[in-house]
Tab-separated table of C-alpha atoms in Angstrom:
chain	number	residue	atom	x	y	z
A	1	UNK	CA	20.172	7.367	14.829
A	2	UNK	CA	21.670	5.801	18.053
A	3	UNK	CA	20.305	2.995	18.987
A	4	UNK	CA	18.379	2.083	21.659
A	5	UNK	CA	18.485	-1.549	23.476
A	6	UNK	CA	16.087	-2.718	25.728
A	7	UNK	CA	15.340	-7.116	26.913
A	8	UNK	CA	11.736	-7.940	27.197
A	9	UNK	CA	9.455	-10.586	27.742
A	10	UNK	CA	6.206	-11.174	26.134
A	11	UNK	CA	3.232	-11.276	27.824
A	12	UNK	CA	0.874	-11.493	24.893
A	13	UNK	CA	0.485	-11.570	21.084
A	14	UNK	CA	-2.589	-10.606	19.331
A	15	UNK	CA	-3.305	-11.001	15.402
A	16	UNK	CA	-4.388	-7.618	13.711
A	17	UNK	CA	-5.019	-5.416	11.906
A	18	UNK	CA	-4.822	-1.362	11.314
A	19	UNK	CA	-8.125	0.167	11.340
A	20	UNK	CA	-7.173	2.753	8.672
A	21	UNK	CA	-4.303	1.010	6.330
A	22	UNK	CA	-5.596	-2.643	6.388
A	23	UNK	CA	-2.211	-3.560	7.667
A	24	UNK	CA	-1.488	-6.991	8.928
A	25	UNK	CA	0.107	-6.596	12.220
A	26	UNK	CA	0.737	-8.266	15.805
A	27	UNK	CA	0.185	-6.397	18.270
A	28	UNK	CA	2.665	-7.724	21.194
A	29	UNK	CA	2.723	-6.851	24.888
A	30	UNK	CA	5.776	-6.816	26.176
A	31	UNK	CA	7.747	-6.488	29.944
A	32	UNK	CA	10.780	-4.821	30.773
A	33	UNK	CA	13.410	-7.903	32.196
A	34	UNK	CA	15.290	-6.664	35.691
A	35	UNK	CA	19.157	-8.421	35.198
A	36	UNK	CA	19.689	-9.769	39.174
A	37	UNK	CA	23.381	-8.322	39.790
A	38	UNK	CA	24.492	-11.865	40.617
A	39	UNK	CA	25.615	-14.459	38.899
A	40	UNK	CA	26.411	-18.290	38.860
A	41	UNK	CA	29.703	-19.092	38.586
A	42	UNK	CA	30.798	-21.753	35.574
A	43	UNK	CA	27.507	-20.339	33.913
A	44	UNK	CA	26.087	-17.621	30.910
A	45	UNK	CA	22.871	-17.003	32.404
A	46	UNK	CA	22.063	-13.912	34.003
A	47	UNK	CA	19.082	-14.558	36.639
A	48	UNK	CA	16.112	-11.365	35.747
A	49	UNK	CA	13.014	-10.659	37.092
A	50	UNK	CA	9.865	-8.514	35.310
A	51	UNK	CA	6.492	-7.715	35.966
A	52	UNK	CA	3.300	-8.526	34.861
A	53	UNK	CA	1.748	-5.430	33.442
A	54	UNK	CA	3.390	-4.437	29.967
A	55	UNK	CA	3.301	-1.691	27.260
A	56	UNK	CA	1.740	-2.698	23.904
A	57	UNK	CA	3.869	-2.017	20.397
A	58	UNK	CA	2.049	-2.632	17.062
A	59	UNK	CA	4.589	-4.558	14.213
A	60	UNK	CA	4.531	-5.535	10.478
A	61	UNK	CA	2.868	-9.560	11.506
A	62	UNK	CA	4.683	-10.686	7.944
A	63	UNK	CA	7.888	-9.187	9.191
A	64	UNK	CA	11.595	-10.812	9.638
A	65	UNK	CA	10.905	-8.481	13.141
A	66	UNK	CA	7.636	-10.030	14.091
A	67	UNK	CA	8.561	-13.773	13.148
A	68	UNK	CA	11.330	-13.877	15.495
A	69	UNK	CA	9.637	-12.084	18.583
A	70	UNK	CA	6.811	-15.352	18.300
A	71	UNK	CA	9.384	-17.286	17.940
A	72	UNK	CA	11.247	-16.608	21.117
A	73	UNK	CA	7.920	-16.285	22.873
A	74	UNK	CA	6.908	-19.633	22.372
A	75	UNK	CA	9.802	-20.560	24.205
A	76	UNK	CA	9.893	-18.056	26.927
A	77	UNK	CA	13.164	-15.875	25.665
A	78	UNK	CA	14.057	-12.981	26.380
A	79	UNK	CA	13.518	-10.807	23.456
A	80	UNK	CA	15.958	-7.787	22.540
A	81	UNK	CA	14.300	-4.207	21.375
A	82	UNK	CA	15.836	-1.476	19.215
A	83	UNK	CA	13.173	1.305	20.901
A	84	UNK	CA	15.050	4.193	18.177
A	85	UNK	CA	12.810	1.899	15.603
A	86	UNK	CA	9.704	2.931	17.277
A	87	UNK	CA	7.168	6.158	17.462
A	88	UNK	CA	5.835	6.080	20.798
A	89	UNK	CA	1.973	7.631	21.136
A	90	UNK	CA	0.115	8.160	23.376
A	91	UNK	CA	-3.288	7.296	22.711
A	92	UNK	CA	-6.645	6.418	24.685
A	93	UNK	CA	-8.219	3.553	24.993
A	94	UNK	CA	-11.393	2.856	27.100
A	95	UNK	CA	-10.676	6.282	29.208
A	96	UNK	CA	-7.219	5.069	30.197
A	97	UNK	CA	-4.326	6.700	28.658
A	98	UNK	CA	-1.332	4.135	27.435
A	99	UNK	CA	1.240	4.978	25.254
A	100	UNK	CA	2.242	2.391	22.416
A	101	UNK	CA	5.323	1.212	20.668
A	102	UNK	CA	4.431	1.590	16.483
A	103	UNK	CA	7.183	-0.049	14.847
A	104	UNK	CA	8.620	1.563	11.654
A	105	UNK	CA	7.556	-0.891	9.132
A	106	UNK	CA	3.471	-0.283	10.417
A	107	UNK	CA	2.205	1.980	8.230
A	108	UNK	CA	0.326	5.264	9.823
A	109	UNK	CA	-2.244	8.203	9.032
A	110	UNK	CA	-2.053	11.169	11.115
A	111	UNK	CA	-5.730	12.772	12.048
A	112	UNK	CA	-6.387	16.006	13.491
A	113	UNK	CA	-9.167	15.465	15.615
A	114	UNK	CA	-11.812	16.911	13.241
A	115	UNK	CA	-10.210	14.694	10.581
A	116	UNK	CA	-11.176	11.962	12.429
A	117	UNK	CA	-15.054	13.336	12.878
A	118	UNK	CA	-15.580	13.965	9.356
A	119	UNK	CA	-15.016	9.517	8.363
A	120	UNK	CA	-16.438	8.156	10.973
A	121	UNK	CA	-19.405	5.882	9.153
A	122	UNK	CA	-18.830	2.554	7.021
A	123	UNK	CA	-20.302	4.745	3.851
A	124	UNK	CA	-17.825	7.350	4.207
A	125	UNK	CA	-15.223	4.689	4.142
A	126	UNK	CA	-16.459	2.733	1.169
A	127	UNK	CA	-16.679	5.899	-0.597
A	128	UNK	CA	-13.375	5.978	-0.339
A	129	UNK	CA	-12.072	2.786	-1.350
A	130	UNK	CA	-14.646	3.127	-4.456
A	131	UNK	CA	-12.987	6.453	-4.956
A	132	UNK	CA	-9.912	5.161	-5.295
A	133	UNK	CA	-10.903	2.593	-7.579
A	134	UNK	CA	-12.253	4.767	-9.930
A	135	UNK	CA	-9.230	6.970	-9.934
A	136	UNK	CA	-6.838	3.955	-9.476
A	137	UNK	CA	-4.678	5.823	-6.893
A	138	UNK	CA	-3.358	2.765	-5.800
A	139	UNK	CA	-1.774	2.386	-9.561
A	140	UNK	CA	-0.281	6.130	-9.205
A	141	UNK	CA	1.503	5.401	-6.272
A	142	UNK	CA	2.675	1.641	-7.735
A	143	UNK	CA	3.867	3.103	-11.003
A	144	UNK	CA	5.629	6.002	-9.674
A	145	UNK	CA	7.917	2.755	-8.609
A	146	UNK	CA	8.792	2.373	-12.320
A	147	UNK	CA	9.346	6.128	-12.900
A	148	UNK	CA	12.090	6.317	-10.089
A	149	UNK	CA	13.326	2.553	-12.217
A	150	UNK	CA	13.314	4.993	-15.527
A	151	UNK	CA	14.962	7.639	-14.281
A	152	UNK	CA	17.280	6.062	-11.984
A	153	UNK	CA	18.369	4.161	-15.133
A	154	UNK	CA	19.762	4.601	-17.896
A	155	UNK	CA	17.474	4.618	-21.071
A	156	UNK	CA	15.952	1.130	-21.883
A	157	UNK	CA	18.403	-0.777	-19.113
A	158	UNK	CA	17.041	-2.896	-17.125
A	159	UNK	CA	17.827	-3.494	-13.519
A	160	UNK	CA	21.177	-6.507	-13.114
A	161	UNK	CA	19.595	-7.969	-10.138
A	162	UNK	CA	17.317	-7.989	-7.693
A	163	UNK	CA	18.956	-6.443	-4.780
A	164	UNK	CA	18.909	-3.027	-7.058
A	165	UNK	CA	15.429	-3.105	-5.730
A	166	UNK	CA	16.256	-1.964	-2.412
A	167	UNK	CA	18.400	0.963	-3.469
A	168	UNK	CA	14.694	2.224	-5.322
A	169	UNK	CA	12.078	1.749	-2.628
A	170	UNK	CA	14.933	3.576	-0.006
A	171	UNK	CA	13.765	6.388	-2.666
A	172	UNK	CA	10.207	5.740	-2.971
A	173	UNK	CA	9.719	5.993	0.109
A	174	UNK	CA	11.314	9.421	0.972
A	175	UNK	CA	9.383	10.870	-2.413
A	176	UNK	CA	5.978	9.581	-2.127
A	177	UNK	CA	5.241	11.101	1.398
A	178	UNK	CA	6.643	14.768	-0.518
A	179	UNK	CA	4.910	14.253	-3.139
A	180	UNK	CA	1.652	14.098	-0.529
A	181	UNK	CA	2.611	16.491	1.057
A	182	UNK	CA	2.901	19.052	-2.224
A	183	UNK	CA	-0.261	17.706	-3.918
A	184	UNK	CA	-2.140	17.343	-0.676
A	185	UNK	CA	-0.931	18.866	1.429
A	186	UNK	CA	-0.880	16.023	4.166
A	187	UNK	CA	1.944	15.048	5.737
A	188	UNK	CA	1.954	11.663	6.793
A	189	UNK	CA	4.099	9.916	9.950
A	190	UNK	CA	6.463	8.968	7.965
A	191	UNK	CA	7.185	12.103	5.904
A	192	UNK	CA	11.095	13.007	6.449
A	193	UNK	CA	12.358	16.346	6.784
A	194	UNK	CA	14.461	16.607	3.265
A	195	UNK	CA	17.609	19.271	2.768
A	196	UNK	CA	16.878	21.544	-0.064
A	197	UNK	CA	19.611	19.548	-1.707
A	198	UNK	CA	17.216	16.942	-1.800
A	199	UNK	CA	14.315	18.998	-2.144
A	200	UNK	CA	15.624	20.642	-5.753
A	201	UNK	CA	16.233	17.372	-6.725
A	202	UNK	CA	12.936	16.411	-6.754
A	203	UNK	CA	11.741	19.149	-8.338
A	204	UNK	CA	14.003	18.455	-10.998
A	205	UNK	CA	13.387	14.727	-11.703
A	206	UNK	CA	10.279	14.171	-10.680
A	207	UNK	CA	7.726	17.828	-10.614
A	208	UNK	CA	5.277	15.854	-13.048
A	209	UNK	CA	4.490	13.728	-10.550
A	210	UNK	CA	3.590	15.883	-8.064
A	211	UNK	CA	1.409	17.827	-11.235
A	212	UNK	CA	-0.152	14.967	-11.430
A	213	UNK	CA	-1.357	14.148	-8.067
A	214	UNK	CA	-2.475	17.403	-7.510
A	215	UNK	CA	-4.742	16.933	-11.034
A	216	UNK	CA	-6.266	14.434	-9.102
A	217	UNK	CA	-7.562	16.680	-5.955
A	218	UNK	CA	-9.253	18.074	-9.003
A	219	UNK	CA	-11.146	15.763	-9.848
A	220	UNK	CA	-12.174	13.916	-6.912
A	221	UNK	CA	-15.338	16.079	-5.552
A	222	UNK	CA	-16.393	16.161	-8.625
A	223	UNK	CA	-16.671	12.129	-8.817
A	224	UNK	CA	-18.268	12.530	-5.450
A	225	UNK	CA	-20.900	14.916	-6.042
A	226	UNK	CA	-21.536	13.512	-9.540
A	227	UNK	CA	-21.113	10.283	-9.345
A	228	UNK	CA	-22.639	9.273	-5.463
A	229	UNK	CA	-25.605	10.966	-4.690
A	230	UNK	CA	-25.510	8.746	-1.480
A	231	UNK	CA	-22.854	11.016	-0.037
A	232	UNK	CA	-24.663	14.371	-0.642
A	233	UNK	CA	-27.302	12.474	1.943
A	234	UNK	CA	-24.651	10.984	4.273
A	235	UNK	CA	-22.843	14.755	4.330
A	236	UNK	CA	-26.319	16.286	5.150
A	237	UNK	CA	-26.474	14.035	8.008
A	238	UNK	CA	-23.883	13.184	9.811
A	239	UNK	CA	-21.507	16.778	9.674
A	240	UNK	CA	-22.523	19.918	11.233
A	241	UNK	CA	-19.796	21.376	9.062
A	242	UNK	CA	-19.092	20.518	5.411
A	243	UNK	CA	-16.769	22.593	4.576
A	244	UNK	CA	-13.641	20.428	5.378
A	245	UNK	CA	-15.058	17.357	3.779
A	246	UNK	CA	-13.748	17.561	0.186
A	247	UNK	CA	-10.115	18.166	0.768
A	248	UNK	CA	-10.389	15.466	3.702
A	249	UNK	CA	-11.733	13.109	0.858
A	250	UNK	CA	-9.128	14.479	-1.249
A	251	UNK	CA	-6.187	13.882	0.777
A	252	UNK	CA	-7.385	9.977	1.846
A	253	UNK	CA	-8.401	9.115	-1.749
A	254	UNK	CA	-4.417	9.918	-2.447
A	255	UNK	CA	-3.265	8.068	0.903
A	256	UNK	CA	-5.361	4.908	0.863
A	257	UNK	CA	-3.697	4.636	-2.947
A	258	UNK	CA	-0.416	5.393	-1.317
A	259	UNK	CA	-1.245	3.025	1.638
A	260	UNK	CA	-2.255	0.544	-1.128
A	261	UNK	CA	0.815	0.635	-3.317
A	262	UNK	CA	3.329	0.787	-0.706
A	263	UNK	CA	2.190	-2.305	1.040
A	264	UNK	CA	2.417	-3.527	-2.386
A	265	UNK	CA	5.792	-3.039	-3.042
A	266	UNK	CA	6.783	-4.122	0.535
A	267	UNK	CA	5.437	-6.867	0.074
A	268	UNK	CA	7.096	-8.069	-3.433
A	269	UNK	CA	10.328	-6.252	-3.056
A	270	UNK	CA	12.074	-10.276	-3.028
A	271	UNK	CA	9.414	-11.821	-5.388
A	272	UNK	CA	11.403	-12.599	-8.684
A	273	UNK	CA	8.161	-13.605	-10.440
A	274	UNK	CA	6.755	-11.122	-13.108
A	275	UNK	CA	3.409	-10.401	-11.465
A	276	UNK	CA	0.962	-10.262	-8.776
A	277	UNK	CA	-2.552	-9.858	-8.353
A	278	UNK	CA	-5.021	-8.223	-5.552
A	279	UNK	CA	-8.753	-9.153	-5.199
A	280	UNK	CA	-10.265	-6.213	-3.674
A	281	UNK	CA	-14.085	-6.166	-2.696
A	282	UNK	CA	-16.433	-3.080	-1.358
A	283	UNK	CA	-20.425	-1.989	-1.513
A	284	UNK	CA	-20.293	-2.234	-4.657
A	285	UNK	CA	-17.437	-3.578	-6.762
A	286	UNK	CA	-15.089	-7.103	-6.161
A	287	UNK	CA	-11.967	-6.190	-9.097
A	288	UNK	CA	-9.257	-8.072	-9.309
A	289	UNK	CA	-5.997	-5.641	-9.807
A	290	UNK	CA	-2.903	-7.489	-11.919
A	291	UNK	CA	0.227	-5.752	-11.897
A	292	UNK	CA	3.737	-6.330	-12.416
A	293	UNK	CA	6.287	-6.887	-9.235
A	294	UNK	CA	8.474	-4.506	-8.437
A	295	UNK	CA	10.812	-6.865	-9.896
A	296	UNK	CA	8.430	-6.785	-13.527
A	297	UNK	CA	9.087	-3.426	-13.162
A	298	UNK	CA	12.533	-3.792	-12.609
A	299	UNK	CA	12.434	-6.030	-16.190
A	300	UNK	CA	10.064	-3.933	-18.497
A	301	UNK	CA	12.376	-3.748	-21.416
A	302	UNK	CA	12.665	-7.570	-21.345
A	303	UNK	CA	8.943	-7.990	-20.792
A	304	UNK	CA	8.243	-5.428	-24.007
A	305	UNK	CA	10.646	-7.848	-25.488
A	306	UNK	CA	8.330	-10.728	-24.733
A	307	UNK	CA	5.592	-8.372	-26.391
A	308	UNK	CA	7.750	-8.357	-29.951
A	309	UNK	CA	8.054	-12.450	-29.953
A	310	UNK	CA	4.531	-13.117	-29.298
A	311	UNK	CA	5.525	-14.801	-25.888
A	312	UNK	CA	4.066	-12.077	-23.047
A	313	UNK	CA	0.453	-13.054	-23.381
A	314	UNK	CA	1.399	-16.740	-22.549
A	315	UNK	CA	3.486	-15.429	-19.445
A	316	UNK	CA	0.590	-13.917	-18.239
A	317	UNK	CA	-1.937	-16.860	-19.034
A	318	UNK	CA	0.388	-18.795	-17.180
A	319	UNK	CA	0.661	-16.960	-14.014
A	320	UNK	CA	-3.466	-16.445	-13.150
A	321	UNK	CA	-3.600	-20.387	-14.608
A	322	UNK	CA	-1.401	-20.735	-10.905
A	323	UNK	CA	-4.373	-19.109	-9.256
A	324	UNK	CA	-7.081	-20.919	-11.288
A	325	UNK	CA	-7.762	-17.975	-13.138
A	326	UNK	CA	-7.776	-17.984	-17.353
A	327	UNK	CA	-8.709	-15.795	-20.187
A	328	UNK	CA	-12.321	-16.865	-21.713
A	329	UNK	CA	-12.231	-17.689	-25.340
A	330	UNK	CA	-16.670	-17.278	-25.839
A	331	UNK	CA	-17.081	-14.679	-27.914
A	332	UNK	CA	-20.931	-14.494	-27.527
A	333	UNK	CA	-19.403	-13.706	-23.364
A	334	UNK	CA	-17.180	-11.476	-25.376
A	335	UNK	CA	-19.315	-9.261	-27.339
A	336	UNK	CA	-21.683	-9.455	-24.267
A	337	UNK	CA	-19.509	-7.883	-21.741
A	338	UNK	CA	-17.990	-5.671	-25.061
A	339	UNK	CA	-14.348	-5.829	-24.210
A	340	UNK	CA	-11.271	-8.254	-25.318
A	341	UNK	CA	-10.517	-9.500	-22.156
A	342	UNK	CA	-12.817	-11.901	-19.473
A	343	UNK	CA	-11.327	-14.025	-17.591
A	344	UNK	CA	-13.176	-16.677	-15.547
A	345	UNK	CA	-12.834	-18.361	-12.113
A	346	UNK	CA	-13.093	-21.906	-12.397
A	347	UNK	CA	-12.893	-22.519	-8.640
A	348	UNK	CA	-15.924	-19.943	-7.295
A	349	UNK	CA	-17.326	-19.922	-11.030
A	350	UNK	CA	-16.826	-15.958	-11.716
A	351	UNK	CA	-16.222	-13.564	-14.559
A	352	UNK	CA	-13.963	-10.544	-14.615
A	353	UNK	CA	-13.749	-8.228	-17.500
A	354	UNK	CA	-12.070	-5.446	-18.235
A	355	UNK	CA	-14.038	-2.875	-18.345
A	356	UNK	CA	-13.940	-0.017	-20.896
A	357	UNK	CA	-15.357	3.650	-19.860
A	358	UNK	CA	-15.390	6.591	-21.033
A	359	UNK	CA	-12.628	9.313	-18.954
A	360	UNK	CA	-12.443	13.042	-19.407
A	361	UNK	CA	-9.416	12.483	-16.125
A	362	UNK	CA	-7.200	10.077	-18.533
A	363	UNK	CA	-3.917	11.259	-17.802
A	364	UNK	CA	-2.470	7.673	-19.406
A	365	UNK	CA	1.690	8.790	-18.943
A	366	UNK	CA	0.655	8.938	-15.306
A	367	UNK	CA	-0.703	5.845	-14.459
A	368	UNK	CA	-4.041	6.182	-15.764
A	369	UNK	CA	-5.294	2.774	-17.424
A	370	UNK	CA	-5.243	2.679	-21.166
A	371	UNK	CA	-8.599	1.766	-22.172
A	372	UNK	CA	-7.758	0.925	-25.710
A	373	UNK	CA	-4.594	-0.835	-24.811
A	374	UNK	CA	-4.892	-3.471	-21.892
A	375	UNK	CA	-0.935	-4.752	-23.048
A	376	UNK	CA	0.527	-1.028	-22.509
A	377	UNK	CA	-2.023	-0.399	-19.399
A	378	UNK	CA	0.241	-3.303	-17.791
A	379	UNK	CA	3.755	-2.513	-19.310
A	380	UNK	CA	3.631	1.258	-19.257
A	381	UNK	CA	1.097	2.739	-16.542
A	382	UNK	CA	1.855	-0.809	-14.452
A	383	UNK	CA	-1.634	-2.151	-13.731
A	384	UNK	CA	-4.707	-3.840	-15.650
A	385	UNK	CA	-8.323	-4.187	-13.633
A	386	UNK	CA	-11.342	-6.402	-14.531
A	387	UNK	CA	-14.139	-5.739	-12.307
A	388	UNK	CA	-16.476	-8.834	-11.173
A	389	UNK	CA	-20.313	-9.069	-14.055
């Protein structure tokens, strides 16, 4: 795509989050500068002028572009942007229409008006978060990255260097929206039409992933009805037409898992550590999600070898200690929680345990937690969840 370069001055910068994806963003109000048609002798300086009414641009706060803009704004320098890297949407704020530019590094989910009406309360949002926790939809989309590595590299082969991860991520960014469209009939804003050749390639290599994502849709509605009685009350009280609810719940549970995973992967692409973790809090749960980084996925066979020579547990323990977490050795506590793995936060005096529960929808091959073998869960499926006691 041809670049469209424009020059701007910064009027205002706001630190914020996307409402749906919780992505950390910078909302930057910019005004285009107009250069005055005369120059000064013996100077490269070009006089310019600009107005007082700007347009808002939304950029990932952690990106190099956002950091560059913030630094240039501090010295009141001109900002040059490539507008072809933005998606422009007309939105209504406080009754006033405005066009907002979203950079390609911002993850958007497009909703039809009737979809927005379905998900209007904090209660429903919490249900979606807990559905993601129960069905591990983020774990599934995290696992997709490892699956691509296994497909694209020769059998039993690790990546040679971290730069190889970029090519894997490029495939990932096309494959996941394709999976969402094929499995849940939902097109994300970042979905790109693919050629017939690419589609046939995905069908040949990754059809099992699409099939598994469809299986999620079959069980999510059942989860909502049987395990969350309050949900039925919310549906009865808030929705006149209840028929769209469950398909949209299925879609959003998958979408939320994808948004969590893609942000996790993108934020760790340059991380040469084997592991990372997140802490997620909902109305009813607090969970530590422990997972390999993209580099850890790329070094899967090296990690498997560490299991054979008994150094794997030390790798995990050393990582956790950096964050004031350590495995509990007290047998009474371990037996009380009916698990072999309990973590203690020395800073907050909290216990988190690897929660075993019976499941009928345990698709171990495609990233569900392996309840019998936690080591396999982290190495093969790619995530280990510890629930706060």
